[in-house]
Amino acid sequence: MNVILTSELLQRLCLLGQESTTTTPAGSGPWNAVVMIFVILIGLFLLIILPNRSREKQAKKLLDSLKVNDKVLTTGGIIGEVYSIKRDEGEVVLRVDDNVKIRFAISAIYFVFNKEAAEQASKETKNKKS
């Protein structure tokens, strides 16, 4: 019985050591891995880089349209009115309260409140109080 198992085991080992004569199917070679890496890189570009570029364009447009007396929100949460802008130095001065002015980097401006919407909201609150 041991002889039968040993001979059977030797035959299987011999079969494992033989070179494969079958050809690999199309698409399973090294080019398949290269194509998959390329597809993943394109996917990352579309999911990460392109949306970031559009956000940067919107932020630049927002900062370029900034003007004196605009009501803004900074990245630190401070709400104020633009007192002066020094674009060449990259800074803006906000009037936060009477006689209180704070200098910020112009890139710290997060949001510009819409004047028309703010005026309309203040009119609505005045009408509700009346």
mmCIF file of N, CA and C in Angstrom:
data_model
loop_
_atom_site.group_PDB
_atom_site.id
_atom_site.type_symbol
_atom_site.label_atom_id
_atom_site.label_comp_id
_atom_site.label_asym_id
_atom_site.label_seq_id
_atom_site.Cartn_x
_atom_site.Cartn_y
_atom_site.Cartn_z
ATOM 1 N N MET A 1 0.821 -1.180 0.000
ATOM 2 C CA MET A 1 0.000 0.000 0.000
ATOM 3 C C MET A 1 0.873 1.255 0.000
ATOM 4 N N ASN A 2 1.944 1.257 0.769
ATOM 5 C CA ASN A 2 2.871 2.386 0.773
ATOM 6 C C ASN A 2 3.535 2.567 -0.582
ATOM 7 N N VAL A 3 3.770 1.444 -1.275
ATOM 8 C CA VAL A 3 4.407 1.504 -2.587
ATOM 9 C C VAL A 3 3.478 2.176 -3.584
ATOM 10 N N ILE A 4 2.197 1.906 -3.521
ATOM 11 C CA ILE A 4 1.223 2.495 -4.444
ATOM 12 C C ILE A 4 1.134 3.999 -4.193
ATOM 13 N N LEU A 5 1.070 4.412 -2.946
ATOM 14 C CA LEU A 5 0.990 5.830 -2.618
ATOM 15 C C LEU A 5 2.271 6.562 -3.011
ATOM 16 N N THR A 6 3.403 5.908 -2.814
ATOM 17 C CA THR A 6 4.676 6.539 -3.159
ATOM 18 C C THR A 6 4.807 6.695 -4.658
ATOM 19 N N SER A 7 4.442 5.693 -5.446
ATOM 20 C CA SER A 7 4.533 5.804 -6.900
ATOM 21 C C SER A 7 3.547 6.838 -7.436
ATOM 22 N N GLU A 8 2.402 6.890 -6.833
ATOM 23 C CA GLU A 8 1.412 7.888 -7.246
ATOM 24 C C GLU A 8 1.915 9.295 -6.930
ATOM 25 N N LEU A 9 2.547 9.457 -5.795
ATOM 26 C CA LEU A 9 3.107 10.738 -5.393
ATOM 27 C C LEU A 9 4.238 11.156 -6.326
ATOM 28 N N LEU A 10 5.082 10.204 -6.737
ATOM 29 C CA LEU A 10 6.168 10.497 -7.667
ATOM 30 C C LEU A 10 5.638 10.926 -9.037
ATOM 31 N N GLN A 11 4.577 10.301 -9.485
ATOM 32 C CA GLN A 11 3.999 10.671 -10.775
ATOM 33 C C GLN A 11 3.464 12.115 -10.730
ATOM 34 N N ARG A 12 2.820 12.452 -9.649
ATOM 35 C CA ARG A 12 2.280 13.825 -9.520
ATOM 36 C C ARG A 12 3.408 14.843 -9.451
ATOM 37 N N LEU A 13 4.481 14.533 -8.757
ATOM 38 C CA LEU A 13 5.617 15.450 -8.681
ATOM 39 C C LEU A 13 6.266 15.626 -10.040
ATOM 40 N N CYS A 14 6.354 14.562 -10.802
ATOM 41 C CA CYS A 14 6.917 14.651 -12.143
ATOM 42 C C CYS A 14 6.069 15.542 -13.038
ATOM 43 N N LEU A 15 4.760 15.426 -12.899
ATOM 44 C CA LEU A 15 3.870 16.258 -13.703
ATOM 45 C C LEU A 15 4.022 17.734 -13.328
ATOM 46 N N LEU A 16 4.248 18.017 -12.061
ATOM 47 C CA LEU A 16 4.427 19.405 -11.638
ATOM 48 C C LEU A 16 5.716 20.000 -12.179
ATOM 49 N N GLY A 17 6.749 19.190 -12.305
ATOM 50 C CA GLY A 17 8.041 19.682 -12.763
ATOM 51 C C GLY A 17 8.123 19.897 -14.255
ATOM 52 N N GLN A 18 7.186 19.352 -15.023
ATOM 53 C CA GLN A 18 7.233 19.492 -16.475
ATOM 54 C C GLN A 18 6.831 20.910 -16.885
ATOM 55 N N GLU A 19 7.394 21.351 -17.976
ATOM 56 C CA GLU A 19 7.048 22.674 -18.502
ATOM 57 C C GLU A 19 5.652 22.626 -19.100
ATOM 58 N N SER A 20 4.961 23.704 -18.972
ATOM 59 C CA SER A 20 3.618 23.797 -19.525
ATOM 60 C C SER A 20 3.716 24.031 -21.022
ATOM 61 N N THR A 21 2.996 23.280 -21.776
ATOM 62 C CA THR A 21 3.004 23.430 -23.233
ATOM 63 C C THR A 21 1.807 24.227 -23.710
ATOM 64 N N THR A 22 0.893 24.577 -22.810
ATOM 65 C CA THR A 22 -0.281 25.340 -23.225
ATOM 66 C C THR A 22 0.084 26.809 -23.294
ATOM 67 N N THR A 23 -0.542 27.533 -24.176
ATOM 68 C CA THR A 23 -0.303 28.967 -24.314
ATOM 69 C C THR A 23 -1.240 29.727 -23.389
ATOM 70 N N THR A 24 -0.815 30.900 -22.986
ATOM 71 C CA THR A 24 -1.660 31.710 -22.111
ATOM 72 C C THR A 24 -2.752 32.362 -22.939
ATOM 73 N N PRO A 25 -3.930 32.485 -22.384
ATOM 74 C CA PRO A 25 -5.018 33.124 -23.123
ATOM 75 C C PRO A 25 -4.715 34.601 -23.374
ATOM 76 N N ALA A 26 -5.331 35.125 -24.390
ATOM 77 C CA ALA A 26 -5.105 36.538 -24.744
ATOM 78 C C ALA A 26 -5.567 37.434 -23.598
ATOM 79 N N GLY A 27 -4.773 38.475 -23.284
ATOM 80 C CA GLY A 27 -5.153 39.427 -22.252
ATOM 81 C C GLY A 27 -4.642 39.093 -20.876
ATOM 82 N N SER A 28 -3.964 37.981 -20.701
ATOM 83 C CA SER A 28 -3.485 37.653 -19.364
ATOM 84 C C SER A 28 -1.986 37.834 -19.236
ATOM 85 N N GLY A 29 -1.370 38.486 -20.195
ATOM 86 C CA GLY A 29 0.072 38.711 -20.169
ATOM 87 C C GLY A 29 0.417 39.935 -19.335
ATOM 88 N N PRO A 30 1.643 40.398 -19.435
ATOM 89 C CA PRO A 30 2.067 41.557 -18.649
ATOM 90 C C PRO A 30 1.389 42.857 -19.079
ATOM 91 N N TRP A 31 0.892 42.914 -20.306
ATOM 92 C CA TRP A 31 0.214 44.126 -20.757
ATOM 93 C C TRP A 31 -1.094 44.351 -20.026
ATOM 94 N N ASN A 32 -1.690 43.294 -19.548
ATOM 95 C CA ASN A 32 -2.936 43.420 -18.803
ATOM 96 C C ASN A 32 -2.708 44.244 -17.543
ATOM 97 N N ALA A 33 -1.621 44.008 -16.845
ATOM 98 C CA ALA A 33 -1.317 44.771 -15.633
ATOM 99 C C ALA A 33 -1.046 46.234 -15.959
ATOM 100 N N VAL A 34 -0.345 46.484 -17.055
ATOM 101 C CA VAL A 34 -0.046 47.858 -17.453
ATOM 102 C C VAL A 34 -1.338 48.604 -17.782
ATOM 103 N N VAL A 35 -2.229 47.943 -18.486
ATOM 104 C CA VAL A 35 -3.503 48.563 -18.845
ATOM 105 C C VAL A 35 -4.324 48.861 -17.583
ATOM 106 N N MET A 36 -4.339 47.954 -16.646
ATOM 107 C CA MET A 36 -5.095 48.174 -15.405
ATOM 108 C C MET A 36 -4.533 49.355 -14.610
ATOM 109 N N ILE A 37 -3.219 49.461 -14.527
ATOM 110 C CA ILE A 37 -2.604 50.596 -13.824
ATOM 111 C C ILE A 37 -2.954 51.898 -14.529
ATOM 112 N N PHE A 38 -2.923 51.892 -15.853
ATOM 113 C CA PHE A 38 -3.267 53.072 -16.633
ATOM 114 C C PHE A 38 -4.722 53.481 -16.391
ATOM 115 N N VAL A 39 -5.626 52.526 -16.362
ATOM 116 C CA VAL A 39 -7.044 52.803 -16.117
ATOM 117 C C VAL A 39 -7.238 53.380 -14.711
ATOM 118 N N ILE A 40 -6.540 52.839 -13.733
ATOM 119 C CA ILE A 40 -6.650 53.345 -12.361
ATOM 120 C C ILE A 40 -6.134 54.777 -12.273
ATOM 121 N N LEU A 41 -5.020 55.083 -12.933
ATOM 122 C CA LEU A 41 -4.483 56.443 -12.916
ATOM 123 C C LEU A 41 -5.442 57.439 -13.565
ATOM 124 N N ILE A 42 -6.070 57.034 -14.655
ATOM 125 C CA ILE A 42 -7.055 57.910 -15.303
ATOM 126 C C ILE A 42 -8.245 58.135 -14.371
ATOM 127 N N GLY A 43 -8.681 57.086 -13.697
ATOM 128 C CA GLY A 43 -9.786 57.222 -12.748
ATOM 129 C C GLY A 43 -9.453 58.173 -11.614
ATOM 130 N N LEU A 44 -8.249 58.064 -11.065
ATOM 131 C CA LEU A 44 -7.842 58.978 -9.996
ATOM 132 C C LEU A 44 -7.781 60.414 -10.498
ATOM 133 N N PHE A 45 -7.295 60.608 -11.709
ATOM 134 C CA PHE A 45 -7.242 61.947 -12.287
ATOM 135 C C PHE A 45 -8.644 62.539 -12.395
ATOM 136 N N LEU A 46 -9.581 61.738 -12.879
ATOM 137 C CA LEU A 46 -10.946 62.237 -13.063
ATOM 138 C C LEU A 46 -11.656 62.482 -11.745
ATOM 139 N N LEU A 47 -11.360 61.680 -10.729
ATOM 140 C CA LEU A 47 -12.063 61.808 -9.454
ATOM 141 C C LEU A 47 -11.442 62.825 -8.503
ATOM 142 N N ILE A 48 -10.150 63.081 -8.611
ATOM 143 C CA ILE A 48 -9.483 63.937 -7.630
ATOM 144 C C ILE A 48 -8.997 65.248 -8.235
ATOM 145 N N ILE A 49 -8.272 65.189 -9.302
ATOM 146 C CA ILE A 49 -7.592 66.379 -9.812
ATOM 147 C C ILE A 49 -8.555 67.337 -10.518
ATOM 148 N N LEU A 50 -9.430 66.852 -11.374
ATOM 149 C CA LEU A 50 -10.332 67.743 -12.105
ATOM 150 C C LEU A 50 -11.286 68.512 -11.190
ATOM 151 N N PRO A 51 -11.940 67.882 -10.201
ATOM 152 C CA PRO A 51 -12.790 68.670 -9.312
ATOM 153 C C PRO A 51 -12.007 69.718 -8.525
ATOM 154 N N ASN A 52 -10.775 69.393 -8.156
ATOM 155 C CA ASN A 52 -9.947 70.351 -7.425
ATOM 156 C C ASN A 52 -9.615 71.556 -8.293
ATOM 157 N N ARG A 53 -9.372 71.328 -9.565
ATOM 158 C CA ARG A 53 -9.095 72.443 -10.479
ATOM 159 C C ARG A 53 -10.299 73.364 -10.599
ATOM 160 N N SER A 54 -11.497 72.800 -10.676
ATOM 161 C CA SER A 54 -12.687 73.646 -10.810
ATOM 162 C C SER A 54 -12.912 74.451 -9.531
ATOM 163 N N ARG A 55 -12.630 73.861 -8.353
ATOM 164 C CA ARG A 55 -12.751 74.614 -7.105
ATOM 165 C C ARG A 55 -11.758 75.768 -7.056
ATOM 166 N N GLU A 56 -10.536 75.524 -7.544
ATOM 167 C CA GLU A 56 -9.530 76.588 -7.572
ATOM 168 C C GLU A 56 -9.955 77.728 -8.493
ATOM 169 N N LYS A 57 -10.553 77.398 -9.626
ATOM 170 C CA LYS A 57 -11.028 78.425 -10.551
ATOM 171 C C LYS A 57 -12.143 79.250 -9.911
ATOM 172 N N GLN A 58 -13.064 78.596 -9.197
ATOM 173 C CA GLN A 58 -14.145 79.314 -8.530
ATOM 174 C C GLN A 58 -13.604 80.231 -7.447
ATOM 175 N N ALA A 59 -12.616 79.761 -6.677
ATOM 176 C CA ALA A 59 -12.031 80.577 -5.617
ATOM 177 C C ALA A 59 -11.322 81.792 -6.206
ATOM 178 N N LYS A 60 -10.605 81.602 -7.305
ATOM 179 C CA LYS A 60 -9.914 82.721 -7.956
ATOM 180 C C LYS A 60 -10.924 83.738 -8.481
ATOM 181 N N LYS A 61 -12.005 83.251 -9.060
ATOM 182 C CA LYS A 61 -13.047 84.144 -9.564
ATOM 183 C C LYS A 61 -13.672 84.933 -8.416
ATOM 184 N N LEU A 62 -13.902 84.275 -7.282
ATOM 185 C CA LEU A 62 -14.470 84.932 -6.110
ATOM 186 C C LEU A 62 -13.549 86.032 -5.614
ATOM 187 N N LEU A 63 -12.255 85.741 -5.514
ATOM 188 C CA LEU A 63 -11.306 86.725 -4.995
ATOM 189 C C LEU A 63 -11.076 87.868 -5.977
ATOM 190 N N ASP A 64 -11.141 87.577 -7.274
ATOM 191 C CA ASP A 64 -10.979 88.638 -8.264
ATOM 192 C C ASP A 64 -12.173 89.588 -8.282
ATOM 193 N N SER A 65 -13.352 89.095 -7.931
ATOM 194 C CA SER A 65 -14.549 89.937 -7.943
ATOM 195 C C SER A 65 -14.755 90.680 -6.620
ATOM 196 N N LEU A 66 -13.870 90.469 -5.674
ATOM 197 C CA LEU A 66 -13.978 91.104 -4.358
ATOM 198 C C LEU A 66 -13.779 92.616 -4.484
ATOM 199 N N LYS A 67 -14.643 93.379 -3.817
ATOM 200 C CA LYS A 67 -14.510 94.833 -3.849
ATOM 201 C C LYS A 67 -14.841 95.418 -2.479
ATOM 202 N N VAL A 68 -14.526 96.674 -2.301
ATOM 203 C CA VAL A 68 -14.741 97.361 -1.031
ATOM 204 C C VAL A 68 -16.230 97.354 -0.696
ATOM 205 N N ASN A 69 -16.550 97.218 0.589
ATOM 206 C CA ASN A 69 -17.911 97.191 1.163
ATOM 207 C C ASN A 69 -18.636 95.872 0.942
ATOM 208 N N ASP A 70 -17.964 94.849 0.405
ATOM 209 C CA ASP A 70 -18.568 93.517 0.318
ATOM 210 C C ASP A 70 -18.555 92.889 1.704
ATOM 211 N N LYS A 71 -19.627 92.200 2.027
ATOM 212 C CA LYS A 71 -19.685 91.478 3.296
ATOM 213 C C LYS A 71 -19.145 90.074 3.038
ATOM 214 N N VAL A 72 -18.141 89.660 3.839
ATOM 215 C CA VAL A 72 -17.449 88.404 3.581
ATOM 216 C C VAL A 72 -17.349 87.560 4.848
ATOM 217 N N LEU A 73 -17.074 86.290 4.624
ATOM 218 C CA LEU A 73 -16.817 85.329 5.687
ATOM 219 C C LEU A 73 -15.412 84.789 5.462
ATOM 220 N N THR A 74 -14.605 84.774 6.531
ATOM 221 C CA THR A 74 -13.245 84.250 6.402
ATOM 222 C C THR A 74 -13.219 82.773 6.755
ATOM 223 N N THR A 75 -12.094 82.141 6.468
ATOM 224 C CA THR A 75 -11.952 80.720 6.791
ATOM 225 C C THR A 75 -11.952 80.502 8.297
ATOM 226 N N GLY A 76 -11.649 81.534 9.074
ATOM 227 C CA GLY A 76 -11.667 81.433 10.534
ATOM 228 C C GLY A 76 -13.039 81.694 11.126
ATOM 229 N N GLY A 77 -14.017 82.037 10.292
ATOM 230 C CA GLY A 77 -15.383 82.248 10.766
ATOM 231 C C GLY A 77 -15.701 83.690 11.094
ATOM 232 N N ILE A 78 -14.828 84.614 10.784
ATOM 233 C CA ILE A 78 -15.069 86.030 11.074
ATOM 234 C C ILE A 78 -15.846 86.645 9.920
ATOM 235 N N ILE A 79 -16.913 87.345 10.275
ATOM 236 C CA ILE A 79 -17.737 88.033 9.284
ATOM 237 C C ILE A 79 -17.425 89.516 9.377
ATOM 238 N N GLY A 80 -17.168 90.117 8.234
ATOM 239 C CA GLY A 80 -16.854 91.539 8.221
ATOM 240 C C GLY A 80 -17.085 92.129 6.853
ATOM 241 N N GLU A 81 -16.854 93.434 6.789
ATOM 242 C CA GLU A 81 -17.011 94.172 5.557
ATOM 243 C C GLU A 81 -15.636 94.553 5.042
ATOM 244 N N VAL A 82 -15.437 94.435 3.744
ATOM 245 C CA VAL A 82 -14.133 94.765 3.170
ATOM 246 C C VAL A 82 -13.923 96.272 3.278
ATOM 247 N N TYR A 83 -12.847 96.656 3.947
ATOM 248 C CA TYR A 83 -12.501 98.065 4.124
ATOM 249 C C TYR A 83 -11.522 98.513 3.045
ATOM 250 N N SER A 84 -10.499 97.689 2.793
ATOM 251 C CA SER A 84 -9.549 97.995 1.722
ATOM 252 C C SER A 84 -8.949 96.692 1.199
ATOM 253 N N ILE A 85 -8.461 96.755 -0.040
ATOM 254 C CA ILE A 85 -7.860 95.579 -0.685
ATOM 255 C C ILE A 85 -6.510 95.996 -1.253
ATOM 256 N N LYS A 86 -5.491 95.222 -0.947
ATOM 257 C CA LYS A 86 -4.160 95.420 -1.536
ATOM 258 C C LYS A 86 -3.822 94.140 -2.294
ATOM 259 N N ARG A 87 -4.242 94.079 -3.544
ATOM 260 C CA ARG A 87 -4.076 92.856 -4.332
ATOM 261 C C ARG A 87 -2.609 92.532 -4.594
ATOM 262 N N ASP A 88 -1.792 93.556 -4.792
ATOM 263 C CA ASP A 88 -0.382 93.300 -5.060
ATOM 264 C C ASP A 88 0.333 92.700 -3.844
ATOM 265 N N GLU A 89 -0.132 93.028 -2.630
ATOM 266 C CA GLU A 89 0.442 92.463 -1.409
ATOM 267 C C GLU A 89 -0.311 91.224 -0.941
ATOM 268 N N GLY A 90 -1.461 90.961 -1.555
ATOM 269 C CA GLY A 90 -2.245 89.781 -1.215
ATOM 270 C C GLY A 90 -2.937 89.877 0.128
ATOM 271 N N GLU A 91 -3.369 91.079 0.496
ATOM 272 C CA GLU A 91 -4.063 91.218 1.775
ATOM 273 C C GLU A 91 -5.305 92.073 1.638
ATOM 274 N N VAL A 92 -6.184 91.884 2.587
ATOM 275 C CA VAL A 92 -7.438 92.615 2.645
ATOM 276 C C VAL A 92 -7.660 93.044 4.100
ATOM 277 N N VAL A 93 -8.235 94.220 4.280
ATOM 278 C CA VAL A 93 -8.559 94.714 5.618
ATOM 279 C C VAL A 93 -10.067 94.660 5.767
ATOM 280 N N LEU A 94 -10.518 93.984 6.829
ATOM 281 C CA LEU A 94 -11.953 93.868 7.096
ATOM 282 C C LEU A 94 -12.344 94.765 8.257
ATOM 283 N N ARG A 95 -13.505 95.401 8.125
ATOM 284 C CA ARG A 95 -14.087 96.167 9.221
ATOM 285 C C ARG A 95 -15.084 95.228 9.905
ATOM 286 N N VAL A 96 -14.752 94.827 11.124
ATOM 287 C CA VAL A 96 -15.564 93.865 11.839
ATOM 288 C C VAL A 96 -16.629 94.579 12.668
ATOM 289 N N ASP A 97 -16.268 95.709 13.251
ATOM 290 C CA ASP A 97 -17.175 96.504 14.066
ATOM 291 C C ASP A 97 -16.726 97.958 13.941
ATOM 292 N N ASP A 98 -17.426 98.860 14.594
ATOM 293 C CA ASP A 98 -16.998 100.258 14.563
ATOM 294 C C ASP A 98 -15.587 100.363 15.129
ATOM 295 N N ASN A 99 -14.699 100.980 14.378
ATOM 296 C CA ASN A 99 -13.299 101.197 14.765
ATOM 297 C C ASN A 99 -12.528 99.900 15.011
ATOM 298 N N VAL A 100 -12.980 98.784 14.481
ATOM 299 C CA VAL A 100 -12.249 97.516 14.598
ATOM 300 C C VAL A 100 -11.970 97.005 13.194
ATOM 301 N N LYS A 101 -10.683 97.019 12.846
ATOM 302 C CA LYS A 101 -10.279 96.550 11.518
ATOM 303 C C LYS A 101 -9.229 95.467 11.700
ATOM 304 N N ILE A 102 -9.327 94.410 10.878
ATOM 305 C CA ILE A 102 -8.400 93.285 10.957
ATOM 306 C C ILE A 102 -7.845 93.024 9.566
ATOM 307 N N ARG A 103 -6.510 92.821 9.505
ATOM 308 C CA ARG A 103 -5.863 92.474 8.234
ATOM 309 C C ARG A 103 -5.866 90.960 8.052
ATOM 310 N N PHE A 104 -6.158 90.533 6.836
ATOM 311 C CA PHE A 104 -6.159 89.111 6.476
ATOM 312 C C PHE A 104 -5.433 88.923 5.158
ATOM 313 N N ALA A 105 -4.960 87.723 4.950
ATOM 314 C CA ALA A 105 -4.507 87.343 3.609
ATOM 315 C C ALA A 105 -5.750 87.230 2.743
ATOM 316 N N ILE A 106 -5.639 87.665 1.515
ATOM 317 C CA ILE A 106 -6.815 87.651 0.641
ATOM 318 C C ILE A 106 -7.313 86.224 0.413
ATOM 319 N N SER A 107 -6.418 85.258 0.540
ATOM 320 C CA SER A 107 -6.819 83.855 0.357
ATOM 321 C C SER A 107 -7.641 83.339 1.533
ATOM 322 N N ALA A 108 -7.728 84.099 2.629
ATOM 323 C CA ALA A 108 -8.521 83.686 3.786
ATOM 324 C C ALA A 108 -10.007 83.974 3.598
ATOM 325 N N ILE A 109 -10.357 84.674 2.522
ATOM 326 C CA ILE A 109 -11.773 84.945 2.249
ATOM 327 C C ILE A 109 -12.400 83.658 1.734
ATOM 328 N N TYR A 110 -13.438 83.218 2.447
ATOM 329 C CA TYR A 110 -14.083 81.941 2.116
ATOM 330 C C TYR A 110 -15.363 82.144 1.320
ATOM 331 N N PHE A 111 -16.113 83.186 1.655
ATOM 332 C CA PHE A 111 -17.428 83.368 1.052
ATOM 333 C C PHE A 111 -17.737 84.853 0.992
ATOM 334 N N VAL A 112 -18.361 85.292 -0.093
ATOM 335 C CA VAL A 112 -18.838 86.665 -0.219
ATOM 336 C C VAL A 112 -20.348 86.618 -0.202
ATOM 337 N N PHE A 113 -20.935 87.329 0.764
ATOM 338 C CA PHE A 113 -22.390 87.351 0.865
ATOM 339 C C PHE A 113 -22.959 88.175 -0.279
ATOM 340 N N ASN A 114 -24.035 87.690 -0.852
ATOM 341 C CA ASN A 114 -24.702 88.366 -1.953
ATOM 342 C C ASN A 114 -25.419 89.585 -1.407
ATOM 343 N N LYS A 115 -25.075 90.760 -1.909
ATOM 344 C CA LYS A 115 -25.669 91.994 -1.396
ATOM 345 C C LYS A 115 -27.182 92.034 -1.622
ATOM 346 N N GLU A 116 -27.614 91.617 -2.807
ATOM 347 C CA GLU A 116 -29.047 91.674 -3.115
ATOM 348 C C GLU A 116 -29.834 90.761 -2.179
ATOM 349 N N ALA A 117 -29.316 89.571 -1.941
ATOM 350 C CA ALA A 117 -30.005 88.635 -1.050
ATOM 351 C C ALA A 117 -30.000 89.147 0.373
ATOM 352 N N ALA A 118 -28.894 89.755 0.795
ATOM 353 C CA ALA A 118 -28.813 90.295 2.155
ATOM 354 C C ALA A 118 -29.783 91.458 2.333
ATOM 355 N N GLU A 119 -29.866 92.336 1.329
ATOM 356 C CA GLU A 119 -30.800 93.461 1.404
ATOM 357 C C GLU A 119 -32.240 92.967 1.420
ATOM 358 N N GLN A 120 -32.540 91.960 0.615
ATOM 359 C CA GLN A 120 -33.894 91.419 0.565
ATOM 360 C C GLN A 120 -34.253 90.767 1.902
ATOM 361 N N ALA A 121 -33.316 90.045 2.506
ATOM 362 C CA ALA A 121 -33.568 89.405 3.786
ATOM 363 C C ALA A 121 -33.783 90.444 4.877
ATOM 364 N N SER A 122 -33.021 91.537 4.843
ATOM 365 C CA SER A 122 -33.207 92.581 5.857
ATOM 366 C C SER A 122 -34.547 93.288 5.674
ATOM 367 N N LYS A 123 -34.981 93.465 4.418
ATOM 368 C CA LYS A 123 -36.295 94.056 4.168
ATOM 369 C C LYS A 123 -37.410 93.146 4.679
ATOM 370 N N GLU A 124 -37.252 91.830 4.477
ATOM 371 C CA GLU A 124 -38.263 90.880 4.938
ATOM 372 C C GLU A 124 -38.347 90.876 6.466
ATOM 373 N N THR A 125 -37.227 90.944 7.144
ATOM 374 C CA THR A 125 -37.265 90.965 8.616
ATOM 375 C C THR A 125 -37.866 92.261 9.123
ATOM 376 N N LYS A 126 -37.615 93.394 8.415
ATOM 377 C CA LYS A 126 -38.226 94.661 8.812
ATOM 378 C C LYS A 126 -39.740 94.592 8.620
ATOM 379 N N ASN A 127 -40.187 93.966 7.520
ATOM 380 C CA ASN A 127 -41.620 93.849 7.252
ATOM 381 C C ASN A 127 -42.294 92.937 8.291
ATOM 382 N N LYS A 128 -41.615 91.906 8.740
ATOM 383 C CA LYS A 128 -42.187 91.010 9.750
ATOM 384 C C LYS A 128 -42.312 91.707 11.089
ATOM 385 N N LYS A 129 -41.358 92.590 11.408
ATOM 386 C CA LYS A 129 -41.396 93.301 12.684
ATOM 387 C C LYS A 129 -42.501 94.345 12.691
ATOM 388 N N SER A 130 -42.854 94.883 11.517
ATOM 389 C CA SER A 130 -43.862 95.941 11.452
ATOM 390 C C SER A 130 -45.253 95.443 11.628
#
